[in-house]
XYZ file of N, CA, C and O in Angstrom:
736
model
N -36.394 31.284 -12.986
C -35.405 29.712 -12.534
C -33.893 30.300 -13.373
O -33.198 30.731 -12.919
N -34.598 31.169 -14.354
C -33.175 31.737 -15.365
C -32.559 32.634 -14.308
O -31.425 32.727 -13.738
N -33.300 33.560 -14.258
C -31.958 34.471 -13.124
C -31.292 34.184 -11.590
O -30.653 34.299 -11.403
N -31.974 32.851 -10.949
C -32.055 32.162 -10.245
C -30.557 31.422 -10.683
O -29.192 31.338 -9.873
N -30.416 31.029 -11.458
C -29.678 30.013 -11.946
C -28.351 30.581 -12.310
O -27.228 30.774 -12.144
N -28.491 32.165 -12.884
C -27.419 32.825 -13.566
C -26.542 33.621 -12.107
O -25.551 34.167 -12.349
N -27.131 33.291 -10.864
C -26.574 34.031 -9.517
C -25.796 33.154 -8.957
O -25.286 33.401 -7.820
N -25.561 31.622 -9.342
C -25.503 30.800 -8.739
C -23.672 30.997 -9.050
O -22.831 31.225 -7.836
N -23.015 31.021 -10.039
C -21.936 31.102 -10.341
C -21.384 32.521 -9.273
O -20.186 32.693 -8.891
N -22.220 33.084 -9.626
C -21.209 35.203 -8.666
C -21.946 34.595 -7.167
O -20.352 35.004 -5.940
N -23.141 34.036 -6.522
C -22.580 33.607 -5.278
C -21.174 32.530 -5.440
O -20.851 31.967 -4.165
N -21.001 31.620 -5.876
C -19.590 30.428 -6.102
C -18.738 31.487 -5.933
O -18.016 31.193 -4.834
N -18.538 32.404 -6.332
C -17.541 33.423 -5.948
C -17.562 34.249 -5.082
O -16.367 34.145 -4.360
N -17.994 34.258 -5.027
C -18.188 35.173 -3.565
C -18.831 34.459 -2.316
O -17.195 34.930 -1.545
N -19.200 32.785 -2.257
C -18.522 32.166 -1.703
C -16.970 32.029 -1.479
O -16.630 30.882 -0.468
N -16.313 31.257 -2.494
C -15.232 30.842 -2.739
C -13.857 31.909 -1.474
O -13.446 31.378 -1.194
N -13.883 33.547 -2.459
C -13.929 34.627 -1.933
C -14.319 34.596 -0.536
O -12.720 34.524 -0.217
N -14.467 34.912 0.569
C -14.743 34.749 1.952
C -14.733 33.837 2.429
O -13.574 33.273 2.981
N -14.519 32.357 1.723
C -13.911 31.186 1.866
C -12.243 31.632 1.818
O -12.292 31.607 3.488
N -11.929 31.915 0.990
C -10.503 32.541 1.538
C -9.761 32.942 2.615
O -8.641 33.181 2.797
N -11.046 34.609 1.967
C -10.720 35.205 3.995
C -10.810 34.868 4.317
O -9.211 35.170 5.201
N -12.090 34.099 4.695
C -11.776 33.937 6.534
C -10.873 32.271 6.364
O -9.952 32.777 8.001
N -10.372 31.507 5.321
C -8.521 30.961 6.013
C -7.759 31.609 5.770
O -6.762 31.289 6.675
N -7.087 32.977 5.376
C -6.174 33.764 6.016
C -6.594 34.079 6.823
O -5.194 34.702 7.525
N -7.694 35.071 7.438
C -7.773 35.195 8.589
C -7.339 33.831 10.157
O -6.493 33.929 11.074
N -8.035 33.066 9.663
C -7.482 32.023 11.107
C -6.574 31.045 10.514
O -5.437 31.741 11.710
N -5.707 31.670 8.751
C -4.509 31.258 9.360
C -3.112 31.657 9.932
O -2.593 32.316 10.980
N -3.903 33.133 9.931
C -2.627 34.594 10.380
C -2.693 34.215 12.415
O -2.021 35.389 12.972
N -3.719 33.071 12.814
C -3.607 33.084 14.123
C -3.861 31.778 14.540
O -3.401 30.993 15.255
N -3.520 31.290 13.747
C -3.336 29.677 13.744
C -1.790 28.949 13.132
O -1.371 29.460 11.863
N -0.461 28.669 13.910
C 0.080 28.931 13.138
C 0.681 27.380 12.074
O 0.682 27.790 11.542
N 0.151 26.533 12.719
C -0.075 25.363 12.054
C -0.104 25.696 10.330
O 0.017 24.667 9.704
N -1.739 26.354 10.581
C -2.527 26.368 9.004
C -1.465 27.638 8.386
O -1.629 27.272 7.658
N -0.532 28.372 9.267
C 0.021 29.636 8.766
C 1.214 28.727 8.125
O 1.081 28.862 6.567
N 2.162 28.056 8.583
C 2.974 26.904 7.815
C 2.699 26.365 6.730
O 2.989 25.506 6.086
N 1.413 25.913 6.784
C 0.670 24.609 5.560
C 0.814 25.561 4.464
O 0.714 25.070 3.546
N -0.299 26.946 5.131
C -0.312 27.739 3.730
C 0.258 27.815 2.868
O 0.556 27.974 1.698
N 1.819 28.329 3.503
C 2.760 28.692 3.107
C 3.490 27.447 2.541
O 4.190 27.231 1.430
N 3.594 26.062 2.771
C 4.224 24.833 2.568
C 2.997 24.654 0.760
O 3.455 24.624 0.085
N 1.735 25.451 0.985
C 0.866 24.942 -0.054
C 0.850 25.692 -1.640
O 1.282 25.689 -2.917
N 1.787 26.764 -1.462
C 1.945 27.942 -1.904
C 3.275 27.456 -2.790
O 3.797 28.399 -3.423
N 3.768 26.922 -2.494
C 5.111 26.272 -2.930
C 4.512 25.393 -4.159
O 5.120 24.824 -4.816
N 2.969 25.288 -3.670
C 2.870 24.004 -4.595
C 2.347 24.788 -6.582
O 1.855 25.342 -6.217
N 3.126 23.611 -7.406
C 2.951 24.561 -8.575
C 1.931 24.428 -9.119
O 1.099 25.504 -10.186
N 1.187 23.544 -8.340
C 0.191 22.778 -9.923
C -0.811 24.591 -8.230
O -2.391 24.860 -9.481
N -1.101 24.126 -7.576
C -1.804 24.365 -6.913
C -2.051 26.550 -6.877
O -2.945 27.011 -7.312
N -0.740 27.244 -6.707
C -0.500 28.330 -7.573
C -0.911 28.052 -9.119
O -1.234 29.841 -9.153
N -1.283 27.431 -10.198
C -1.333 28.011 -11.401
C -3.279 28.146 -11.018
O -3.561 28.955 -11.963
N -3.486 27.039 -10.620
C -4.820 26.995 -10.493
C -5.405 28.730 -9.598
O -6.440 29.040 -10.037
N -4.138 29.093 -8.384
C -5.024 30.547 -7.955
C -4.716 31.235 -8.922
O -5.159 32.655 -9.316
N -4.364 31.164 -9.981
C -3.611 32.296 -10.960
C -5.068 32.371 -11.967
O -5.195 33.793 -12.358
N -5.126 30.925 -11.831
C -6.566 31.180 -13.103
C -7.876 31.739 -12.349
O -8.219 32.232 -12.951
N -7.545 31.390 -11.383
C -9.108 32.047 -10.318
C -8.996 33.626 -10.678
O -9.773 34.224 -10.176
N -7.698 34.218 -10.178
C -7.484 35.265 -10.229
C -7.897 35.892 -11.247
O -7.856 37.433 -10.991
N -6.817 35.681 -12.268
C -7.833 36.151 -13.471
C -9.339 35.949 -14.503
O -9.554 37.311 -15.160
N -9.742 35.424 -13.718
C -10.941 35.073 -13.755
C -11.892 36.498 -14.051
O -11.729 37.134 -12.656
N -12.829 36.490 -14.674
C -14.411 38.015 -14.218
C -13.802 38.014 -13.607
O -14.550 40.030 -13.185
N -14.393 37.494 -13.107
C -15.727 37.240 -11.357
C -14.945 38.034 -10.472
O -15.530 38.418 -9.682
N -14.156 36.977 -9.958
C -12.594 37.497 -8.770
C -12.500 38.728 -9.072
O -12.124 39.533 -8.129
N -12.505 38.737 -9.842
C -11.188 40.764 -10.289
C -12.286 41.719 -9.471
O -12.345 43.034 -9.171
N -14.064 41.209 -10.216
C -15.192 42.310 -9.897
C -15.009 41.829 -8.384
O -15.055 43.141 -7.794
N -15.333 40.764 -7.823
C -15.609 40.526 -6.199
C -14.383 41.419 -6.343
O -14.839 42.258 -4.802
N -13.301 41.344 -6.010
C -12.669 42.435 -5.733
C -12.902 43.467 -5.862
O -11.768 44.340 -4.781
N -12.709 43.915 -6.806
C -12.643 45.213 -6.806
C -14.314 46.466 -6.043
O -13.987 46.584 -5.389
N -14.975 45.162 -5.412
C -16.232 46.012 -4.923
C -15.583 45.111 -3.636
O -15.883 46.632 -2.541
N -14.815 44.174 -3.084
C -14.406 44.263 -1.785
C -13.336 45.547 -1.766
O -13.432 46.556 -0.679
N -13.074 45.353 -2.908
C -11.862 47.025 -1.879
C -12.687 48.399 -2.142
O -12.435 49.584 -1.558
N -14.064 48.365 -2.759
C -14.530 49.625 -2.275
C -15.745 49.445 -0.892
O -15.889 50.676 -0.038
N -15.579 48.338 -0.009
C -15.881 48.214 1.194
C -15.017 49.056 2.427
O -14.293 49.402 1.948
N -16.261 49.677 3.197
C -15.709 50.874 4.223
C -14.865 49.450 5.329
O -13.761 50.224 5.916
N -15.818 48.670 5.005
C -14.403 47.635 6.885
C -13.233 46.985 5.636
O -12.358 47.321 6.519
N -13.051 46.590 4.708
C -11.793 46.591 4.058
C -10.962 47.106 3.861
O -9.575 47.333 4.291
N -11.523 49.309 3.656
C -10.698 50.511 3.679
C -9.739 50.250 4.787
O -8.675 50.719 4.557
N -10.784 50.418 5.890
C -10.688 50.932 7.325
C -10.159 49.586 7.893
O -8.211 49.974 8.439
N -9.800 48.691 7.400
C -8.785 47.478 7.924
C -7.347 47.722 7.063
O -6.326 47.465 7.453
N -7.180 48.199 5.679
C -6.047 48.663 4.871
C -6.002 49.327 5.522
O -4.081 49.657 5.517
N -6.504 50.669 5.688
C -5.855 51.847 6.503
C -4.868 51.120 7.673
O -3.855 51.407 8.176
N -5.550 50.233 8.785
C -4.231 50.025 9.805
C -3.750 49.124 9.902
O -2.552 49.526 10.102
N -4.004 48.141 8.382
C -2.428 48.064 8.415
C -1.542 48.881 7.294
O 0.050 48.445 7.863
N -1.757 49.697 6.255
C -0.592 50.387 6.220
C -0.306 51.207 7.406
O 1.862 51.423 7.267
N -0.920 51.377 8.088
C -0.733 52.625 9.442
C 0.766 52.183 10.342
O 2.487 52.434 10.246
N 0.558 50.682 10.479
C 0.957 49.914 11.182
C 2.332 48.977 10.535
O 2.972 49.215 11.466
N 2.770 49.033 9.197
C 3.420 48.788 8.650
C 4.583 49.817 8.076
O 5.802 50.642 7.743
N 3.873 50.986 8.602
C 4.294 52.265 8.215
C 5.315 52.637 9.725
O 6.355 53.607 9.577
N 5.425 52.211 11.068
C 5.655 51.695 11.889
C 7.048 50.810 12.104
O 6.482 49.758 12.100
N 8.208 51.568 12.214
C 9.401 50.291 12.199
C 9.147 49.076 13.468
O 9.504 47.643 13.206
N 8.927 49.255 14.285
C 8.739 48.904 16.128
C 7.547 47.788 15.440
O 7.523 46.674 15.561
N 6.311 48.291 15.329
C 5.251 47.578 14.772
C 5.340 46.666 13.707
O 4.786 45.495 14.233
N 6.563 46.253 13.198
C 6.536 45.900 11.068
C 7.157 45.266 12.171
O 7.664 43.969 11.835
N 8.604 45.280 12.900
C 9.516 44.424 13.180
C 8.783 43.284 14.075
O 8.837 42.065 14.638
N 8.049 43.756 15.299
C 6.470 42.590 16.242
C 6.010 41.702 15.488
O 5.921 40.374 15.790
N 5.627 42.438 14.371
C 4.790 41.608 13.328
C 5.611 40.352 12.705
O 5.358 39.507 12.089
N 6.838 40.595 12.048
C 7.368 39.694 12.005
C 8.184 38.817 12.864
O 7.661 37.666 12.369
N 8.551 39.539 14.386
C 8.532 38.515 14.830
C 7.855 37.091 15.117
O 7.973 35.758 15.544
N 6.202 38.305 15.586
C 5.246 37.014 15.340
C 5.587 36.286 14.146
O 4.860 35.093 14.822
N 5.082 36.959 12.810
C 4.916 35.688 12.414
C 6.023 34.796 11.532
O 5.802 33.650 11.871
N 6.721 35.384 11.927
C 8.104 33.996 12.127
C 8.639 32.710 13.241
O 8.424 31.777 13.389
N 7.827 32.822 14.554
C 8.012 32.212 15.375
C 6.336 31.123 15.258
O 6.580 30.605 15.430
N 5.597 31.872 14.855
C 4.266 30.884 14.113
C 5.043 30.184 14.103
O 4.337 28.783 13.220
N 5.670 29.775 12.363
C 5.617 29.588 11.000
C 6.980 28.468 11.852
O 6.230 27.728 11.582
N 7.097 28.831 13.339
C 8.570 27.498 13.305
C 7.457 27.267 14.399
O 7.575 25.594 14.231
N 6.610 27.704 14.980
C 5.858 27.202 15.839
C 4.828 25.728 14.690
O 4.669 24.545 14.696
N 3.988 26.143 13.841
C 3.628 25.761 13.053
C 4.459 24.507 12.054
O 3.627 23.791 11.238
N 5.715 24.943 11.514
C 5.831 23.797 11.105
C 6.617 22.446 12.079
O 6.224 21.386 11.674
N 6.666 22.923 13.266
C 6.651 21.604 14.742
C 5.606 20.686 15.017
O 5.718 19.283 14.151
N 4.552 21.586 14.532
C 3.334 21.024 13.995
C 2.931 19.836 13.079
O 2.538 19.192 13.402
N 3.406 20.408 12.015
C 3.012 19.580 10.986
C 4.349 18.105 10.715
O 3.822 17.658 10.503
N 5.156 18.464 11.436
C 6.378 17.762 11.325
C 6.490 17.202 12.798
O 5.843 15.858 12.158
N 5.452 17.164 13.821
C 4.771 16.082 14.548
C 4.385 15.880 14.061
O 3.658 14.258 14.669
N 2.562 16.326 13.120
C 1.714 15.176 13.052
C 2.122 13.950 11.478
O 1.353 13.172 11.488
N 3.300 14.211 10.501
C 3.514 13.384 9.529
C 4.450 12.504 10.547
O 3.831 11.176 9.589
N 5.196 13.124 12.482
C 5.436 11.365 12.450
C 4.712 10.395 13.228
O 4.824 9.791 13.546
N 3.297 11.793 13.730
C 2.226 10.443 13.986
C 2.260 9.840 12.699
O 1.223 8.190 13.957
N 1.252 10.133 12.343
C 1.358 9.396 10.724
C 1.962 8.342 10.413
O 1.785 7.364 10.475
N 3.334 8.188 10.012
C 4.193 7.467 10.364
C 4.002 6.341 10.960
O 4.485 5.150 11.134
N 4.386 6.597 12.346
C 4.220 6.404 13.454
C 2.933 4.873 13.789
O 3.055 3.430 13.695
N 1.521 5.684 12.941
C 0.995 4.771 13.466
C 0.777 4.160 11.458
O 0.180 2.687 11.793
N 1.219 4.085 10.540
C 1.472 3.259 9.934
C 2.394 2.173 9.994
O 2.302 0.811 9.469
N 3.546 3.377 10.579
C 4.122 1.455 11.259
C 3.491 0.174 12.030
O 3.316 -0.467 11.502
N 2.591 0.547 12.969
C 1.935 -0.177 13.850
C 0.897 -0.683 12.595
O 1.070 -1.998 13.062
N 0.257 -0.330 11.999
C -0.598 -0.895 11.159
C -0.051 -2.248 10.078
O -0.366 -3.134 10.200
N 1.211 -1.670 10.001
C 2.614 -2.498 9.054
C 1.866 -3.679 9.581
O 3.104 -4.752 9.360
N 2.530 -3.763 10.875
C 3.195 -4.829 12.383
C 2.234 -5.725 11.965
O 2.228 -7.446 12.385
N 0.845 -5.742 11.444
C -0.651 -6.601 11.398
C -0.491 -7.666 10.253
O -0.290 -6.444 8.795
N 0.020 -8.692 10.574
C -0.247 -9.416 8.981
C -1.170 -9.371 7.822
O -0.585 -8.831 6.780
N -2.442 -9.285 8.370
C -3.781 -8.976 6.897
C -2.737 -7.757 6.685
O -3.571 -7.561 5.386
N -2.582 -7.053 7.018
C -1.923 -5.474 6.388
C -1.100 -5.393 6.335
O -0.904 -4.619 4.855
N -0.195 -6.063 5.985
C 1.203 -6.705 5.518
C 0.938 -6.949 4.143
O 0.842 -6.271 2.629
N -0.179 -7.905 4.192
C 0.038 -8.932 2.651
C -1.150 -8.371 2.111
O -1.260 -7.992 0.994
N -1.903 -7.829 2.532
C -2.812 -6.612 1.741
C -1.702 -4.831 1.214
O -2.245 -4.655 -0.101
N -0.686 -5.484 2.365
C 0.046 -3.593 1.519
C 0.958 -4.660 0.356
O 0.784 -3.713 -0.360
N 0.888 -5.863 0.507
C 1.905 -6.266 -1.218
C 0.613 -6.753 -2.348
O 1.281 -6.575 -2.544
N 0.122 -6.609 -1.777
C -1.367 -6.819 -3.515
C -1.322 -5.783 -4.041
O -1.061 -5.628 -4.655
N -1.896 -4.647 -2.830
C -1.369 -3.607 -2.946
C -0.257 -3.072 -4.449
O -0.043 -2.617 -5.394
N 1.025 -3.498 -4.324
C 1.838 -2.890 -4.702
C 1.684 -3.769 -5.892
O 3.029 -2.964 -6.863
N 1.400 -4.361 -5.977
C 1.548 -5.438 -6.775
C 0.973 -4.874 -8.680
O 1.231 -5.307 -9.813
N -0.060 -4.315 -8.392
C -1.289 -3.228 -8.555
C -0.624 -2.415 -9.552
O -0.237 -1.072 -8.869
N -0.327 -2.490 -10.681
C 0.400 -1.117 -11.838
C 0.151 0.185 -11.006
O -0.113 1.227 -11.054
N -1.667 0.155 -11.809
C -2.768 1.289 -11.041
C -2.025 2.121 -9.437
O -2.032 3.099 -9.743
N -1.942 1.092 -8.462
C -2.164 1.558 -7.705
C -0.037 2.243 -7.766
O -0.328 3.273 -6.910
N 0.612 1.093 -7.873
C 2.285 2.223 -8.530
C 2.376 3.389 -9.753
O 2.513 4.579 -8.620
N 1.346 4.036 -10.379
C 0.824 4.724 -10.866
C 0.683 5.929 -9.498
O 1.636 7.270 -9.487
N -0.325 5.447 -9.213
C -0.513 6.703 -7.663
C 0.061 7.103 -7.191
O 0.745 7.953 -6.660
N 0.823 5.765 -6.297
C 1.501 6.136 -5.546
C 2.906 6.716 -6.280
O 3.832 7.611 -4.824
N 3.386 6.531 -7.520
C 4.721 7.420 -8.056
C 4.156 8.927 -8.085
O 4.533 9.699 -8.500
N 2.969 9.374 -8.373
C 2.154 10.225 -8.484
C 2.428 11.140 -7.252
O 2.401 12.325 -7.054
N 1.871 10.508 -5.924
C 1.999 11.638 -4.667
C 3.134 11.160 -4.018
O 3.488 12.128 -3.389
N 3.817 10.844 -4.485
C 5.539 10.896 -4.375
C 6.071 12.417 -4.670
O 7.040 12.479 -4.281
N 5.519 12.625 -5.573
C 5.965 14.175 -6.418
C 4.959 15.227 -6.013
O 5.508 16.203 -6.217
N 3.931 14.843 -4.944
C 3.227 15.701 -4.244
C 4.744 16.320 -3.301
O 4.877 15.867 -2.433
N 3.897 17.938 -3.657
C 5.666 18.710 -2.205
C 4.546 18.328 -1.294
O 5.655 18.082 0.102
N 2.805 18.465 -1.387
C 2.851 17.865 0.606
C 3.851 16.446 0.790
O 3.442 15.822 2.220
N 3.076 15.475 -0.083
C 4.555 14.298 0.742
C 5.575 14.959 1.491
O 6.470 14.007 2.087
N 6.311 15.474 0.983
C 7.762 15.665 1.428
C 7.844 15.772 2.493
O 9.067 15.113 3.233
N 6.125 16.324 3.720
C 6.737 16.057 4.362
C 6.367 14.861 5.643
O 7.164 14.515 7.088
N 6.345 13.439 4.816
C 5.988 12.273 5.789
C 7.698 11.436 5.559
O 7.934 11.002 6.138
N 7.876 12.080 3.768
C 9.768 11.849 3.705
C 9.987 12.203 4.385
O 11.138 11.632 5.190
N 10.215 13.493 5.027
C 11.116 13.742 6.150
C 11.030 13.605 7.022
O 12.146 13.537 8.419
N 9.793 13.331 7.681
C 9.258 12.375 8.845
C 9.723 11.138 8.934
O 10.723 10.629 10.444
N 10.339 10.612 7.878
C 10.466 9.194 8.216
C 11.754 8.944 8.408
O 12.586 8.600 9.388
N 12.473 9.961 7.492
C 13.903 10.166 8.010
C 14.254 10.944 9.565
O 15.582 10.426 9.312
N 13.849 11.394 9.624
C 13.872 12.409 11.260
C 13.381 10.700 11.866
O 14.563 10.130 13.134
N 12.956 10.035 11.895
C 12.292 8.854 12.703
C 13.417 7.911 12.519
O 13.661 7.229 13.252
N 14.123 7.598 10.890
C 15.357 6.500 11.193
C 16.642 6.647 12.059
O 16.887 6.234 11.484
N 16.240 8.068 12.584
C 18.006 7.959 13.117
C 17.700 7.425 15.059
O 18.895 7.538 15.504
N 16.437 7.185 14.934
C 16.231 6.521 16.019
C 16.567 5.117 16.283
O 16.095 4.487 14.881
N 17.506 4.311 17.007
C 17.702 3.101 16.715
C 16.872 1.890 16.862
O 16.507 0.649 15.697
N 15.839 2.043 17.389
C 14.952 1.199 18.124
C 13.674 1.320 16.666
O 13.596 -0.171 15.947
N 13.039 2.560 16.108
C 12.355 2.877 14.988
C 13.760 2.031 13.443
O 12.394 1.423 12.989
N 14.381 2.125 13.592
C 14.818 1.746 12.489
C 15.537 0.074 12.266
O 15.126 -0.367 11.154
N 15.012 -0.490 12.982
C 15.369 -2.053 13.689
C 14.108 -2.433 13.271
O 13.810 -3.506 12.359
N 12.718 -1.595 13.549
C 11.110 -1.947 13.505
C 11.352 -1.333 12.168
O 10.682 -2.557 10.894
N 11.295 -0.853 11.380
C 11.598 -0.580 9.934
C 12.875 -1.809 8.957
O 11.793 -1.834 7.450
N 13.623 -1.564 9.681
C 14.473 -3.027 8.949
C 12.938 -4.025 8.738
O 13.581 -4.993 8.046
N 12.775 -4.496 9.729
C 12.425 -6.030 10.439
C 10.724 -5.388 9.451
O 10.213 -6.909 8.512
N 10.431 -4.805 9.389
C 9.228 -4.558 8.187
C 9.633 -4.717 6.868
O 8.824 -5.546 5.530
N 10.933 -4.011 6.348
C 11.511 -4.387 5.453
C 10.714 -5.679 4.804
O 10.660 -6.289 3.580
N 11.778 -6.426 5.695
C 12.406 -8.058 5.592
C 10.807 -8.871 4.946
O 11.057 -8.972 4.859
N 10.132 -8.473 6.157
C 8.018 -8.359 5.905
C 7.898 -8.336 4.560
O 7.326 -9.612 4.454
N 7.942 -7.372 4.549
C 7.190 -6.669 3.146
C 7.222 -7.603 2.364
O 7.059 -8.076 1.422
N 9.115 -7.342 1.949
C 9.930 -8.712 0.597
C 9.282 -9.674 0.886
O 8.774 -10.106 -0.819
N 9.053 -10.331 1.503
C 8.845 -11.542 1.402
C 7.497 -12.160 1.238
O 6.861 -12.600 0.681
N 6.487 -10.990 1.377
C 4.934 -11.267 1.494
C 3.798 -10.530 -0.658
O 3.840 -10.694 -1.040
N 5.770 -10.227 -0.360
C 5.676 -9.409 -1.877
C 6.678 -11.137 -2.750
O 5.925 -11.190 -4.037
């Protein structure tokens, strides 16, 4: 039983690393995931956690073992060869730039959809009343304040700013804001 329990952290570390590698591989094929990965890398808290993980002995040991793996070495050699060829490097860079542009567009579209759904929900008087009740709660106000500091929240603010360029949407938002103020 003790031997089994002693292996759990090692298995957890192996699982975390394999999932991370799988996520990176998936991001290299999925523009939206790639854009989200780069966006997440702008989050100081997330990067601090990643740094802490990379400093852990379990992670370092797993990386050392991984670097001795034949398949890993073969992949690394292929990447090195590709990077030595200026034409291949240029193709990879162009592909990544395109994927980032497409992925950022998809993330922005998702944020706009989310904001449009929120606006539609706020058209319901019961939802509006519930939102007004929540805004009076100091705990909710604090949570909202924390959420506004989250870098991933910026995409929703940006989406709302883009949406506000449309006169019809702006009029709807102004009406909603008036309704919300009266509900408070």
